């Protein structure tokens, strides 16, 4: 069974940093493109970032480019999202997702809540 | 990158068909066949229903179908059932190696 479990969410002040982790199991992690998607409760999902299987290719939404960094540790089957220079508008639930079919996100974690507050 | 445009709401009676549109631009929907659709029930995570415009993952009923014409993609749900009531989001690959979601459509089964 495919499982994605996020951790690292919490309350942080504007301008601060946070690192999210996603532990993956039940599939060949090193072969999968992985994405981060965020969603404000009651609003639609927003794509944040993606990374290819060996970590050599990454992509970011314009709103986070230069502030967020996606990475992975295939030896530990773990995906990361380093978030720096956080802003109030970054408040959301962050989901770790797997791309198993072309551009289709077929597995989602339960989400990690990131709250910006001074 | 602006969100894809979806109608806020759609509705139909059990057994009927309903189509939800998703309008983008020549930088996303219009040039890439990487449109996907997601169903989200309250309190749940999104579920992939359609990928690459019109392909269904295993386990998704064939009542769900997708299509695209120009800058607009569409999701059709045939033979509406009560459990189809949910929010639906489209997503497209876009220029600069990014992705963009739609604003979502709340489907009500009357």
GROMACS .gro file of C-alpha atoms in nm:
model
  228
    1UNK     CA    1   0.000   0.000   0.000
    2UNK     CA    2   0.130   0.343  -0.096
    3UNK     CA    3   0.176   0.567   0.206
    4UNK     CA    4   0.292   0.926   0.230
    5UNK     CA    5   0.329   1.077   0.576
    6UNK     CA    6   0.415   1.444   0.618
    7UNK     CA    7   0.571   1.598   0.926
    8UNK     CA    8   0.730   1.925   1.029
    9UNK     CA    9   0.435   2.158   1.010
   10UNK     CA   10   0.365   2.414   1.279
   11UNK     CA   11   0.336   2.778   1.379
   12UNK     CA   12   0.606   3.012   1.253
   13UNK     CA   13   0.656   3.386   1.240
   14UNK     CA   14   0.666   3.576   0.911
   15UNK     CA   15   1.019   3.579   0.779
   16UNK     CA   16   1.095   3.250   0.948
   17UNK     CA   17   1.181   2.906   0.811
   18UNK     CA   18   1.035   2.558   0.831
   19UNK     CA   19   1.127   2.224   0.679
   20UNK     CA   20   0.861   1.973   0.587
   21UNK     CA   21   0.938   1.604   0.548
   22UNK     CA   22   0.742   1.330   0.377
   23UNK     CA   23   0.814   0.964   0.451
   24UNK     CA   24   0.718   0.741   0.159
   25UNK     CA   25   0.654   0.368   0.156
   26UNK     CA   26   0.486   0.101  -0.053
   27UNK     CA   27   0.640   0.194  -0.386
   28UNK     CA   28   0.975   0.251  -0.555
   29UNK     CA   29   1.036   0.602  -0.428
   30UNK     CA   30   1.352   0.665  -0.630
   31UNK     CA   31   1.162   0.613  -0.956
   32UNK     CA   32   0.885   0.861  -0.886
   33UNK     CA   33   0.840   1.229  -0.954
   34UNK     CA   34   0.717   1.384  -0.630
   35UNK     CA   35   0.526   1.708  -0.576
   36UNK     CA   36   0.420   1.942  -0.300
   37UNK     CA   37   0.073   2.091  -0.323
   38UNK     CA   38  -0.079   2.330  -0.070
   39UNK     CA   39  -0.437   2.410   0.014
   40UNK     CA   40  -0.596   2.668   0.236
   41UNK     CA   41  -0.897   2.505   0.407
   42UNK     CA   42  -1.207   2.590   0.208
   43UNK     CA   43  -1.006   2.690  -0.099
   44UNK     CA   44  -0.866   2.503  -0.398
   45UNK     CA   45  -0.530   2.328  -0.415
   46UNK     CA   46  -0.226   2.517  -0.539
   47UNK     CA   47   0.076   2.349  -0.694
   48UNK     CA   48   0.402   2.436  -0.519
   49UNK     CA   49   0.693   2.229  -0.649
   50UNK     CA   50   0.810   1.900  -0.800
   51UNK     CA   51   1.126   1.694  -0.824
   52UNK     CA   52   1.226   1.401  -1.042
   53UNK     CA   53   1.336   1.060  -0.922
   54UNK     CA   54   1.708   1.124  -0.885
   55UNK     CA   55   1.667   1.481  -0.767
   56UNK     CA   56   1.835   1.637  -1.070
   57UNK     CA   57   1.530   1.827  -1.194
   58UNK     CA   58   1.311   2.059  -0.992
   59UNK     CA   59   1.033   2.308  -1.062
   60UNK     CA   60   0.859   2.575  -0.856
   61UNK     CA   61   0.552   2.791  -0.866
   62UNK     CA   62   0.636   3.155  -0.920
   63UNK     CA   63   0.501   3.248  -0.578
   64UNK     CA   64   0.761   3.034  -0.396
   65UNK     CA   65   1.056   3.036  -0.636
   66UNK     CA   66   1.369   3.156  -0.460
   67UNK     CA   67   1.218   3.097  -0.115
   68UNK     CA   68   1.133   2.725  -0.114
   69UNK     CA   69   1.364   2.433  -0.198
   70UNK     CA   70   1.248   2.081  -0.276
   71UNK     CA   71   1.485   1.789  -0.224
   72UNK     CA   72   1.484   1.417  -0.156
   73UNK     CA   73   1.683   1.144   0.014
   74UNK     CA   74   1.623   0.825  -0.180
   75UNK     CA   75   1.821   0.618   0.069
   76UNK     CA   76   1.565   0.716   0.333
   77UNK     CA   77   1.261   0.733   0.103
   78UNK     CA   78   1.199   1.088   0.218
   79UNK     CA   79   1.092   1.406   0.041
   80UNK     CA   80   1.163   1.751   0.183
   81UNK     CA   81   1.043   2.106   0.138
   82UNK     CA   82   1.264   2.376   0.289
   83UNK     CA   83   1.060   2.692   0.327
   84UNK     CA   84   1.243   3.019   0.394
   85UNK     CA   85   1.132   3.383   0.412
   86UNK     CA   86   0.784   3.266   0.495
   87UNK     CA   87   0.493   3.502   0.439
   88UNK     CA   88   0.140   3.515   0.578
   89UNK     CA   89   0.006   3.391   0.244
   90UNK     CA   90   0.207   3.068   0.282
   91UNK     CA   91  -0.037   2.957   0.552
   92UNK     CA   92  -0.193   2.632   0.426
   93UNK     CA   93  -0.203   2.257   0.453
   94UNK     CA   94   0.092   2.118   0.258
   95UNK     CA   95   0.047   1.783   0.085
   96UNK     CA   96   0.316   1.548  -0.037
   97UNK     CA   97   0.199   1.379  -0.356
   98UNK     CA   98   0.323   1.120  -0.602
   99UNK     CA   99   0.309   1.147  -0.981
  100UNK     CA  100   0.261   0.788  -1.096
  101UNK     CA  101   0.101   0.864  -1.433
  102UNK     CA  102   0.201   1.155  -1.657
  103UNK     CA  103   0.123   1.474  -1.466
  104UNK     CA  104  -0.133   1.291  -1.254
  105UNK     CA  105  -0.106   1.297  -0.874
  106UNK     CA  106  -0.236   0.959  -0.769
  107UNK     CA  107  -0.129   0.943  -0.405
  108UNK     CA  108  -0.155   1.213  -0.138
  109UNK     CA  109  -0.040   1.233   0.220
  110UNK     CA  110  -0.269   1.351   0.498
  111UNK     CA  111  -0.113   1.696   0.493
  112UNK     CA  112   0.094   1.914   0.726
  113UNK     CA  113  -0.050   2.242   0.852
  114UNK     CA  114   0.177   2.545   0.829
  115UNK     CA  115   0.051   2.857   1.004
  116UNK     CA  116   0.213   3.197   0.982
  117UNK     CA  117   0.144   3.425   1.274
  118UNK     CA  118   0.327   3.699   1.455
  119UNK     CA  119   0.041   3.189  -1.340
  120UNK     CA  120  -0.332   3.249  -1.300
  121UNK     CA  121  -0.564   2.973  -1.188
  122UNK     CA  122  -0.764   2.791  -1.453
  123UNK     CA  123  -1.126   2.906  -1.471
  124UNK     CA  124  -1.402   2.671  -1.356
  125UNK     CA  125  -1.768   2.745  -1.284
  126UNK     CA  126  -1.821   2.770  -0.906
  127UNK     CA  127  -2.107   2.525  -0.911
  128UNK     CA  128  -2.279   2.257  -1.117
  129UNK     CA  129  -2.572   2.030  -1.046
  130UNK     CA  130  -2.775   1.744  -1.180
  131UNK     CA  131  -3.027   1.485  -1.074
  132UNK     CA  132  -2.938   1.120  -1.016
  133UNK     CA  133  -2.891   0.940  -1.346
  134UNK     CA  134  -2.832   1.258  -1.542
  135UNK     CA  135  -2.506   1.379  -1.695
  136UNK     CA  136  -2.321   1.694  -1.600
  137UNK     CA  137  -2.019   1.858  -1.763
  138UNK     CA  138  -1.771   2.083  -1.583
  139UNK     CA  139  -1.552   2.314  -1.787
  140UNK     CA  140  -1.196   2.427  -1.720
  141UNK     CA  141  -1.067   2.719  -1.924
  142UNK     CA  142  -0.701   2.802  -1.952
  143UNK     CA  143  -0.478   2.972  -2.203
  144UNK     CA  144  -0.235   2.901  -2.483
  145UNK     CA  145   0.031   2.863  -2.214
  146UNK     CA  146  -0.131   2.567  -2.042
  147UNK     CA  147  -0.450   2.380  -2.144
  148UNK     CA  148  -0.427   2.495  -2.504
  149UNK     CA  149  -0.082   2.352  -2.571
  150UNK     CA  150  -0.035   2.058  -2.337
  151UNK     CA  151  -0.233   1.735  -2.312
  152UNK     CA  152  -0.151   1.706  -1.945
  153UNK     CA  153  -0.486   1.801  -1.800
  154UNK     CA  154  -0.600   1.609  -1.494
  155UNK     CA  155  -0.910   1.619  -1.277
  156UNK     CA  156  -0.945   1.564  -0.903
  157UNK     CA  157  -1.244   1.489  -0.683
  158UNK     CA  158  -1.242   1.609  -0.323
  159UNK     CA  159  -1.501   1.522  -0.064
  160UNK     CA  160  -1.525   1.736   0.251
  161UNK     CA  161  -1.242   1.663   0.490
  162UNK     CA  162  -1.069   1.430   0.244
  163UNK     CA  163  -0.764   1.465   0.022
  164UNK     CA  164  -0.810   1.508  -0.353
  165UNK     CA  165  -0.848   1.193  -0.561
  166UNK     CA  166  -0.719   1.163  -0.917
  167UNK     CA  167  -1.009   1.093  -1.155
  168UNK     CA  168  -0.869   1.175  -1.500
  169UNK     CA  169  -0.517   1.230  -1.634
  170UNK     CA  170  -0.374   1.319  -1.976
  171UNK     CA  171  -0.708   1.479  -2.070
  172UNK     CA  172  -0.911   1.159  -2.099
  173UNK     CA  173  -0.744   0.865  -1.925
  174UNK     CA  174  -0.888   0.704  -1.613
  175UNK     CA  175  -0.673   0.554  -1.337
  176UNK     CA  176  -0.769   0.201  -1.243
  177UNK     CA  177  -1.066   0.195  -1.012
  178UNK     CA  178  -1.229   0.512  -1.141
  179UNK     CA  179  -1.574   0.437  -1.286
  180UNK     CA  180  -1.616   0.484  -1.660
  181UNK     CA  181  -1.898   0.727  -1.578
  182UNK     CA  182  -1.618   0.982  -1.555
  183UNK     CA  183  -1.473   1.104  -1.882
  184UNK     CA  184  -1.256   1.392  -1.998
  185UNK     CA  185  -1.204   1.588  -2.316
  186UNK     CA  186  -1.038   1.902  -2.445
  187UNK     CA  187  -1.100   2.154  -2.718
  188UNK     CA  188  -0.869   2.448  -2.765
  189UNK     CA  189  -0.805   2.620  -2.433
  190UNK     CA  190  -1.094   2.445  -2.256
  191UNK     CA  191  -1.096   2.103  -2.094
  192UNK     CA  192  -1.410   1.933  -1.970
  193UNK     CA  193  -1.505   1.664  -1.721
  194UNK     CA  194  -1.830   1.478  -1.780
  195UNK     CA  195  -1.996   1.270  -1.513
  196UNK     CA  196  -2.263   1.042  -1.656
  197UNK     CA  197  -2.526   0.854  -1.461
  198UNK     CA  198  -2.489   1.084  -1.162
  199UNK     CA  199  -2.487   0.915  -0.824
  200UNK     CA  200  -2.518   1.063  -0.478
  201UNK     CA  201  -2.155   0.986  -0.399
  202UNK     CA  202  -2.042   1.203  -0.692
  203UNK     CA  203  -2.134   1.512  -0.490
  204UNK     CA  204  -1.798   1.674  -0.421
  205UNK     CA  205  -1.563   1.950  -0.528
  206UNK     CA  206  -1.384   1.896  -0.859
  207UNK     CA  207  -1.057   2.058  -0.961
  208UNK     CA  208  -0.879   2.058  -1.293
  209UNK     CA  209  -0.503   2.088  -1.324
  210UNK     CA  210  -0.280   2.150  -1.624
  211UNK     CA  211   0.089   2.144  -1.699
  212UNK     CA  212   0.201   2.491  -1.805
  213UNK     CA  213   0.492   2.685  -1.951
  214UNK     CA  214   0.810   2.718  -1.746
  215UNK     CA  215   0.767   2.362  -1.622
  216UNK     CA  216   0.491   2.450  -1.378
  217UNK     CA  217   0.141   2.330  -1.303
  218UNK     CA  218  -0.177   2.524  -1.239
  219UNK     CA  219  -0.502   2.419  -1.073
  220UNK     CA  220  -0.849   2.546  -1.139
  221UNK     CA  221  -1.051   2.727  -0.876
  222UNK     CA  222  -1.284   2.432  -0.830
  223UNK     CA  223  -1.646   2.341  -0.900
  224UNK     CA  224  -1.889   2.224  -0.636
  225UNK     CA  225  -2.103   1.948  -0.786
  226UNK     CA  226  -2.441   1.902  -0.624
  227UNK     CA  227  -2.656   1.595  -0.687
  228UNK     CA  228  -3.013   1.713  -0.653
   0.00000   0.00000   0.00000
